[in-house]
Short mmCIF file of C-alpha atoms in Angstrom, two decimals:
data_model
loop_
_atom_site.label_atom_id
_atom_site.label_comp_id
_atom_site.label_asym_id
_atom_site.label_seq_id
_atom_site.Cartn_x
_atom_site.Cartn_y
_atom_site.Cartn_z
CA MET A 1 74.04 57.62 -43.89
CA ARG A 2 74.87 59.04 -47.33
CA THR A 3 78.53 58.11 -46.90
CA THR A 4 77.65 54.52 -46.00
CA LEU A 5 75.33 54.21 -48.99
CA LEU A 6 77.94 55.71 -51.31
CA ILE A 7 80.59 53.27 -50.10
CA LEU A 8 78.25 50.31 -50.64
CA LEU A 9 77.28 51.60 -54.08
CA ILE A 10 80.92 51.93 -55.18
CA ILE A 11 81.81 48.48 -53.82
CA ASN A 12 78.86 46.89 -55.61
CA LEU A 13 79.62 48.65 -58.91
CA LEU A 14 83.24 47.49 -58.83
CA GLN A 15 82.20 43.96 -57.85
CA ALA A 16 79.66 43.80 -60.65
CA ALA A 17 82.08 45.05 -63.29
CA LEU A 18 84.96 42.75 -62.30
CA THR A 19 83.24 39.48 -61.39
CA THR A 20 82.32 36.80 -63.94
CA ILE A 21 78.65 36.38 -64.79
CA THR A 22 76.90 33.41 -63.19
CA ALA A 23 74.80 30.80 -65.01
CA ASP A 24 71.50 32.06 -63.61
CA GLU A 25 72.34 35.64 -64.55
CA ALA A 26 73.09 34.54 -68.10
CA TYR A 27 69.74 32.74 -68.10
CA TYR A 28 67.88 35.89 -67.03
CA ALA A 29 69.89 37.97 -69.50
CA ASP A 30 68.65 35.67 -72.26
CA TRP A 31 65.08 36.41 -71.16
CA SER A 32 65.72 40.14 -71.50
CA LYS A 33 66.21 39.70 -75.26
CA SER A 34 62.51 38.89 -75.56
CA LEU A 35 60.44 40.79 -72.99
CA ALA A 36 57.15 39.17 -72.02
CA PHE A 37 54.57 39.27 -69.25
CA GLY A 38 56.03 36.11 -67.76
CA TYR A 39 58.68 33.42 -67.93
CA PHE A 40 58.79 29.80 -66.90
CA ASP A 41 60.68 30.28 -63.62
CA HIS A 42 59.77 33.79 -62.48
CA PRO A 43 57.68 36.86 -63.22
CA PRO A 44 59.29 39.32 -65.66
CA ALA A 45 60.73 42.05 -63.41
CA VAL A 46 64.22 40.52 -63.45
CA ALA A 47 64.26 40.54 -67.27
CA LEU A 48 63.00 44.13 -67.36
CA PHE A 49 65.73 45.32 -64.99
CA ILE A 50 68.40 43.66 -67.14
CA PHE A 51 66.84 45.12 -70.30
CA LEU A 52 66.97 48.64 -68.85
CA GLY A 53 70.51 48.21 -67.56
CA LYS A 54 71.79 47.01 -70.93
CA HIS A 55 70.29 50.05 -72.61
CA ILE A 56 72.33 52.27 -70.30
CA ALA A 57 75.63 50.40 -69.90
CA GLY A 58 75.50 48.12 -72.96
CA ASN A 59 75.47 44.35 -73.18
CA THR A 60 78.13 44.06 -70.50
CA ILE A 61 78.27 42.40 -67.11
CA LEU A 62 77.85 45.81 -65.48
CA GLY A 63 74.89 46.57 -67.74
CA ILE A 64 73.19 43.33 -66.73
CA ARG A 65 73.68 44.06 -63.03
CA LEU A 66 73.31 47.85 -62.98
CA PHE A 67 69.67 48.21 -61.94
CA PHE A 68 70.01 45.55 -59.25
CA ILE A 69 72.81 47.54 -57.63
CA VAL A 70 70.72 50.70 -57.80
CA SER A 71 67.73 48.83 -56.35
CA GLN A 72 69.67 47.73 -53.25
CA THR A 73 70.92 51.26 -52.68
CA ALA A 74 67.35 52.55 -52.99
CA THR A 75 66.11 49.82 -50.65
CA LEU A 76 68.58 50.65 -47.90
CA TRP A 77 67.81 54.36 -48.25
CA LEU A 78 64.09 53.64 -47.97
CA ILE A 79 64.58 51.46 -44.89
CA SER A 80 66.76 54.00 -43.11
CA GLN A 81 64.87 57.15 -44.05
CA LYS A 82 61.24 56.02 -44.06
CA LEU A 83 60.67 52.69 -42.31
CA ILE A 84 62.80 52.75 -39.19
CA GLY A 85 61.78 56.10 -37.75
CA VAL A 86 64.90 56.67 -35.65
CA GLU A 87 67.72 59.14 -36.11
CA SER A 88 70.54 56.58 -35.79
CA PRO A 89 69.99 53.45 -37.91
CA PHE A 90 72.42 50.63 -37.15
CA PHE A 91 74.47 51.13 -40.34
CA LEU A 92 77.06 48.53 -39.36
CA ALA A 93 74.43 45.84 -39.93
CA TRP A 94 74.46 46.70 -43.63
CA LEU A 95 78.09 45.61 -43.88
CA ALA A 96 77.85 42.68 -41.48
CA ILE A 97 74.82 40.83 -42.89
CA PRO A 98 76.30 38.36 -45.40
CA ILE A 99 73.26 38.03 -47.68
CA LEU A 100 73.36 41.76 -48.45
CA HIS A 101 76.83 41.29 -49.88
CA VAL A 102 75.63 38.51 -52.19
CA TYR A 103 72.46 40.06 -53.56
CA GLY A 104 73.65 43.64 -53.58
CA TRP A 105 75.24 43.24 -57.02
CA LEU A 106 73.96 40.02 -58.63
CA ALA A 107 71.14 40.14 -61.17
CA THR A 108 68.46 38.06 -59.45
CA PRO A 109 64.70 38.29 -58.81
CA ASP A 110 65.47 38.44 -55.07
CA ALA A 111 67.05 41.89 -55.39
CA VAL A 112 63.95 43.25 -57.11
CA LEU A 113 61.72 41.61 -54.52
CA LEU A 114 63.63 43.28 -51.69
CA LEU A 115 63.07 46.71 -53.24
CA THR A 116 59.37 46.16 -53.91
CA THR A 117 58.90 44.72 -50.42
CA ALA A 118 60.44 47.84 -48.89
CA VAL A 119 58.06 49.94 -51.00
CA PHE A 120 55.15 47.75 -49.85
CA PHE A 121 56.05 48.23 -46.18
CA ARG A 122 56.35 51.99 -46.72
CA MET A 123 52.92 52.11 -48.37
CA TYR A 124 51.47 49.99 -45.56
CA GLN A 125 53.02 52.37 -43.04
CA ARG A 126 51.26 55.29 -44.78
CA PHE A 127 48.02 53.32 -44.98
CA LEU A 128 48.02 52.75 -41.22
CA THR A 129 48.69 56.41 -40.44
CA ALA A 130 45.94 58.16 -42.39
CA PRO A 131 44.41 55.90 -45.02
CA ALA A 132 42.95 57.65 -48.03
CA TRP A 133 41.74 56.04 -51.24
CA TYR A 134 45.01 56.91 -53.01
CA ASP A 135 46.98 55.25 -50.20
CA ALA A 136 44.92 52.10 -50.75
CA VAL A 137 45.63 52.23 -54.47
CA GLY A 138 49.33 52.73 -53.79
CA LEU A 139 49.33 49.80 -51.37
CA GLY A 140 47.66 47.60 -53.99
CA MET A 141 50.17 48.63 -56.64
CA SER A 142 53.05 47.81 -54.30
CA MET A 143 51.55 44.36 -53.62
CA SER A 144 51.37 43.76 -57.36
CA ALA A 145 54.96 44.99 -57.77
CA MET A 146 56.15 42.35 -55.30
CA LEU A 147 54.40 39.62 -57.27
CA TRP A 148 55.78 40.95 -60.55
CA SER A 149 59.23 40.56 -58.91
CA LYS A 150 58.89 37.09 -57.43
CA TYR A 151 56.03 34.91 -56.24
CA HIS A 152 57.56 34.98 -52.75
CA GLY A 153 55.95 38.37 -52.35
CA LEU A 154 52.67 36.55 -51.60
CA PRO A 155 53.77 35.34 -48.11
CA VAL A 156 54.73 38.94 -47.25
CA ILE A 157 51.17 40.04 -48.04
CA LEU A 158 49.64 37.15 -46.07
CA PHE A 159 51.79 37.60 -42.96
CA THR A 160 51.06 41.32 -42.99
CA LEU A 161 47.34 40.51 -43.12
CA PHE A 162 47.68 37.97 -40.29
CA SER A 163 49.35 40.65 -38.18
CA ASN A 164 46.28 42.88 -38.49
CA LEU A 165 43.12 40.87 -39.16
CA LYS A 166 40.98 44.01 -38.84
CA LEU A 167 42.08 44.79 -42.39
CA ALA A 168 39.54 42.20 -43.55
CA ARG A 169 36.76 44.59 -42.49
CA ASP A 170 38.33 47.69 -44.02
CA PRO A 171 36.85 48.70 -47.42
CA LYS A 172 40.06 50.54 -48.31
CA ALA A 173 42.03 47.35 -47.71
CA TRP A 174 39.75 45.59 -50.18
CA LEU A 175 40.36 48.43 -52.63
CA ALA A 176 44.07 47.70 -52.25
CA VAL A 177 43.48 44.00 -52.97
CA PHE A 178 41.37 44.83 -56.02
CA THR A 179 44.06 47.20 -57.32
CA GLY A 180 46.79 44.60 -56.77
CA VAL A 181 44.88 41.88 -58.62
CA LEU A 182 44.04 44.27 -61.45
CA CYS A 183 47.68 45.26 -61.89
CA PHE A 184 48.75 41.60 -61.85
CA LEU A 185 46.22 40.44 -64.45
CA PRO A 186 48.64 40.59 -67.44
CA HIS A 187 50.88 38.01 -65.77
CA LEU A 188 47.93 35.85 -64.76
CA TYR A 189 46.75 35.94 -68.38
CA TRP A 190 50.24 34.93 -69.52
CA GLN A 191 50.17 31.96 -67.14
CA TRP A 192 46.70 30.97 -68.37
CA SER A 193 47.63 31.28 -72.05
CA HIS A 194 50.65 29.02 -71.47
CA GLU A 195 48.65 26.51 -69.37
CA PHE A 196 50.17 27.63 -66.06
CA PRO A 197 53.69 26.23 -66.62
CA THR A 198 55.09 27.51 -63.32
CA LEU A 199 52.37 25.87 -61.24
CA GLN A 200 52.63 22.65 -63.24
CA TYR A 201 56.35 22.49 -62.58
CA HIS A 202 56.11 23.07 -58.83
CA PHE A 203 53.10 20.85 -58.21
CA ASN A 204 53.65 18.10 -60.78
CA GLU A 205 57.20 17.92 -62.09
CA ARG A 206 58.89 18.97 -58.84
CA SER A 207 57.43 16.01 -57.03
CA PRO A 208 57.59 15.73 -53.22
CA GLU A 209 60.48 13.78 -51.77
CA PRO A 210 60.67 11.73 -48.56
CA TYR A 211 61.51 13.90 -45.57
CA VAL A 212 65.24 14.42 -45.05
CA LEU A 213 66.19 15.85 -41.66
CA ARG A 214 69.37 17.27 -43.12
CA HIS A 215 67.37 19.64 -45.34
CA SER A 216 65.67 21.22 -42.34
CA VAL A 217 68.86 21.45 -40.30
CA GLU A 218 70.79 22.99 -43.18
CA PHE A 219 68.05 25.53 -43.77
CA VAL A 220 68.09 26.69 -40.13
CA VAL A 221 71.89 26.83 -39.97
CA ASN A 222 72.06 28.76 -43.23
CA GLN A 223 69.61 31.36 -41.92
CA PHE A 224 71.98 32.16 -39.06
CA LEU A 225 74.94 32.28 -41.42
CA LEU A 226 73.25 34.45 -44.05
CA PHE A 227 71.96 37.01 -41.54
CA HIS A 228 74.88 36.95 -39.04
CA PRO A 229 74.13 34.71 -36.02
CA VAL A 230 74.57 37.45 -33.42
CA LEU A 231 72.59 40.10 -35.30
CA ILE A 232 69.64 37.90 -36.17
CA PHE A 233 69.45 36.72 -32.55
CA LEU A 234 69.38 40.33 -31.36
CA ALA A 235 66.73 41.20 -33.96
CA PHE A 236 64.48 38.39 -32.70
CA LYS A 237 65.14 39.43 -29.11
CA ARG A 238 64.09 43.01 -29.83
CA ALA A 239 61.03 41.83 -31.73
CA PHE A 240 59.67 39.72 -28.86
CA LEU A 241 60.87 41.35 -25.66
CA LEU A 242 60.03 44.96 -26.45
CA LYS A 243 56.51 44.91 -27.84
CA THR A 244 54.82 48.28 -28.33
CA GLY A 245 51.48 47.31 -29.84
CA ASP A 246 52.29 49.29 -32.97
CA LYS A 247 50.56 47.67 -35.97
CA PHE A 248 53.42 48.36 -38.34
CA GLU A 249 55.90 46.85 -35.92
CA GLN A 250 53.55 43.88 -35.59
CA ALA A 251 53.70 43.38 -39.36
CA MET A 252 57.49 43.43 -39.18
CA ARG A 253 57.39 40.89 -36.36
CA PHE A 254 55.07 38.53 -38.22
CA ASN A 255 57.22 38.62 -41.35
CA LEU A 256 60.45 38.19 -39.39
CA VAL A 257 59.12 34.98 -37.86
CA GLY A 258 56.61 33.77 -40.41
CA PHE A 259 58.77 33.94 -43.53
CA PRO A 260 61.53 31.58 -42.28
CA LEU A 261 58.96 29.24 -40.69
CA PHE A 262 57.02 29.06 -43.95
CA PHE A 263 60.03 27.94 -45.94
CA LEU A 264 61.22 25.69 -43.13
CA ALA A 265 57.88 23.90 -43.47
CA THR A 266 58.58 23.33 -47.17
CA THR A 267 61.66 21.27 -46.23
CA LEU A 268 59.26 18.55 -45.07
CA ASN A 269 58.89 17.37 -48.67
CA ASN A 270 61.67 19.09 -50.62
CA TYR A 271 64.82 21.18 -50.43
CA ALA A 272 64.39 24.90 -49.68
CA GLU A 273 66.97 27.40 -50.86
CA PRO A 274 68.28 29.45 -47.90
CA HIS A 275 68.18 32.75 -49.81
CA TRP A 276 64.41 32.52 -50.26
CA THR A 277 64.09 34.42 -46.97
CA TYR A 278 66.08 37.39 -48.26
CA VAL A 279 63.25 39.87 -47.59
CA ILE A 280 63.54 39.45 -43.80
CA VAL A 281 66.60 41.69 -44.13
CA ILE A 282 64.07 44.50 -43.78
CA PRO A 283 62.65 43.51 -40.36
CA VAL A 284 66.12 42.46 -39.18
CA ILE A 285 67.56 45.93 -39.88
CA TYR A 286 64.37 47.53 -38.55
CA PHE A 287 64.54 45.83 -35.15
CA LEU A 288 68.32 46.18 -34.84
CA SER A 289 68.09 49.91 -35.49
CA ARG A 290 65.17 50.40 -33.11
CA GLN A 291 67.08 48.58 -30.38
CA ASN A 292 70.32 50.47 -31.04
CA ALA A 293 68.45 53.78 -30.76
CA VAL A 294 67.16 52.85 -27.29
CA ARG A 295 70.27 51.15 -26.02
CA PRO A 296 73.43 51.08 -28.18
CA PHE A 297 74.88 47.62 -28.71
CA SER A 298 77.80 46.50 -26.60
CA LYS A 299 81.37 46.54 -27.86
CA PRO A 300 81.50 42.73 -28.42
CA VAL A 301 78.49 42.99 -30.75
CA VAL A 302 80.04 45.91 -32.65
CA TYR A 303 83.42 44.16 -32.88
CA SER A 304 81.81 40.95 -34.17
CA ALA A 305 79.98 42.97 -36.82
CA ILE A 306 83.23 44.67 -37.84
CA LEU A 307 85.06 41.32 -38.02
CA VAL A 308 82.38 39.75 -40.21
CA SER A 309 82.36 42.84 -42.43
CA VAL A 310 86.11 42.54 -43.01
CA ILE A 311 85.80 38.81 -43.78
CA LEU A 312 82.96 39.44 -46.23
CA LEU A 313 84.77 42.23 -48.04
CA THR A 314 87.87 40.02 -48.33
CA ALA A 315 85.77 37.19 -49.76
CA ARG A 316 84.28 39.58 -52.30
CA ILE A 317 87.76 40.49 -53.52
CA ALA A 318 88.48 36.78 -53.91
CA LEU A 319 85.37 36.40 -56.08
CA ILE A 320 87.07 38.47 -58.77
CA PHE A 321 89.54 35.57 -59.26
CA PRO A 322 87.18 32.58 -59.29
CA GLY A 323 89.49 30.06 -60.93
CA LYS A 324 92.39 30.74 -58.61
CA ILE A 325 91.23 31.83 -55.17
CA TRP A 326 87.52 30.98 -55.18
CA PRO A 327 86.91 27.87 -57.35
CA LEU A 328 83.11 27.90 -57.39
CA GLU A 329 81.30 25.57 -59.79
CA MET A 330 79.05 28.35 -61.07
CA TYR A 331 82.02 30.19 -62.54
CA ARG A 332 82.89 27.36 -64.93
CA ILE A 333 80.36 28.55 -67.49
CA LYS A 334 82.76 30.88 -69.30
CA SER A 335 85.31 28.12 -69.95
CA ILE A 336 82.51 25.75 -71.01
CA ALA A 337 81.13 28.32 -73.43
CA ARG A 338 84.56 28.98 -74.93
CA SER A 339 85.12 25.25 -75.41
CA ILE A 340 81.79 24.95 -77.19
CA GLU A 341 82.57 27.95 -79.38
CA LYS A 342 85.85 26.39 -80.48
CA ALA A 343 84.29 22.99 -81.20
CA ALA A 344 81.19 24.37 -82.95
CA ASP A 345 83.29 26.14 -85.58
CA GLY A 346 80.60 28.74 -86.29
CA TYR A 347 77.62 26.37 -86.56
CA PRO A 348 74.45 27.12 -84.57
CA VAL A 349 74.61 25.49 -81.15
CA VAL A 350 71.84 23.35 -79.66
CA VAL A 351 72.29 22.44 -75.99
CA ALA A 352 70.40 19.48 -74.56
CA ASN A 353 69.23 19.15 -70.96
CA SER A 354 71.06 22.10 -69.41
CA TYR A 355 69.63 25.59 -69.26
CA GLN A 356 72.83 26.80 -67.58
CA VAL A 357 75.07 25.73 -70.47
CA LYS A 358 72.57 27.05 -73.03
CA ALA A 359 72.45 30.40 -71.24
CA ALA A 360 76.25 30.56 -71.14
CA ALA A 361 76.42 29.79 -74.86
CA ALA A 362 73.82 32.48 -75.60
CA TYR A 363 75.82 35.05 -73.63
CA TYR A 364 79.34 34.28 -74.87
CA LEU A 365 78.89 32.85 -78.37
CA PRO A 366 78.31 35.01 -81.47
CA GLN A 367 76.21 32.37 -83.29
CA PRO A 368 72.55 31.58 -82.50
CA THR A 369 71.75 28.97 -79.87
CA ALA A 370 68.82 26.88 -78.67
CA GLY A 371 67.99 24.65 -75.72
CA ILE A 372 66.16 21.35 -75.97
CA SER A 373 65.24 18.38 -73.81
CA MET A 374 66.40 14.90 -74.83
CA PRO A 375 65.33 11.57 -73.31
CA GLY A 376 67.79 9.49 -71.38
CA ARG A 377 69.05 12.18 -69.05
CA LYS A 378 67.19 13.82 -66.19
CA SER A 379 66.85 17.59 -66.41
CA ARG A 380 64.25 20.01 -65.16
CA ALA A 381 61.90 21.97 -67.41
CA ASN A 382 62.92 25.55 -68.16
CA GLN A 383 62.20 28.52 -70.41
CA TYR A 384 63.97 26.92 -73.38
CA THR A 385 62.23 23.56 -73.25
CA ALA A 386 58.77 24.58 -71.98
CA ILE A 387 58.10 28.00 -73.57
CA TRP A 388 60.49 28.78 -76.39
CA ASP A 389 61.05 26.66 -79.50
CA GLU A 390 64.28 28.22 -80.71
CA GLU A 391 65.44 24.97 -82.28
CA LEU A 392 62.74 25.42 -84.95
CA ASN A 393 64.82 28.29 -86.33
CA PHE A 394 67.42 25.70 -87.41
CA SER A 395 65.10 23.38 -89.32
CA GLY A 396 67.08 21.78 -92.16
CA ASP A 397 70.35 23.34 -90.99
CA THR A 398 73.52 21.70 -89.72
CA VAL A 399 73.96 22.37 -86.00
CA PHE A 400 76.45 21.56 -83.28
CA CYS A 401 74.70 19.67 -80.47
CA VAL A 402 75.99 19.66 -76.91
CA ALA A 403 74.56 16.56 -75.25
CA SER A 404 76.98 16.32 -72.32
CA TYR A 405 79.59 18.45 -70.66
#
């Protein structure tokens, strides 16, 4: 187990140090310059992780990603050593599940959510075994930690509750809820003091769209691709055919099924990102390992996992050369930023209607930058236009404005 974790850690560290920063990572890195109890798009855990990483490894790509790499290593250790409860976890799944390769080294809220969800499940496991008041407090703190990471922690809490409705009559469970709400109050106050910008965006500005069948189909197909079609099928098979009545296993089962169904339902009126279900990695690995301990997987399953692992590792090497081998749109930000730097000739840069370009400019350019919203071009609200007013710092100054790119 230690060897597998060490290999993954080394791979992720090398990947993080050698691969160009993405637009969203630059956006979150900009947040880390001004820590707060909340941000427009997400709770603040992602900014805090970047802040801590930069204080250890400097304002480098590795520094930005460092704590996210450590968090995945800690998550996999926690799953294998504490949650599964078998002597032979199915380690090959760690290398064969594509989404683990993506979010094992990128600086995203999803990586923090995976860690805090694993901690939540471990605290819930303890709570079921011999609940004491301090276990209830720990469970509540872990619930709050999920919400500090990403709002998608809320469905995890709800599906866990649905799996064991007797919790509603347990005073210690209510102590956990009270503790979780208490720990989350600073962020709720931040939302209130800023007139709930996140809720306003999702319920007002991100207006419902007519149903598009393609959105639902793509979401389902992407789930199989992100979690390896064979492995996720086997995880579902183990979850439903070999029921034990164990309450913890029931919570895993409810989250394995409920989380994808919840976001599939959201495709009825909008597009749902496939990676939003990242946390079901935990029940997938849980059920695969439990099954492998009872009856080891057949050679075709093992060979398919090995093949996918080789393909994924090869693709990760290609990511180091984005402009040549892997021409992804998200890797254009460095060239865009350099072009802006050359044209701006040292003047402060104001970027209109693109948080990605503004974030890239803030990361690569030495001069100060700001993001604004201008009429005449559709763009979504973001931290720069809804919360910060950085452009006020340039009042009366000559600036270079980027209105298109």
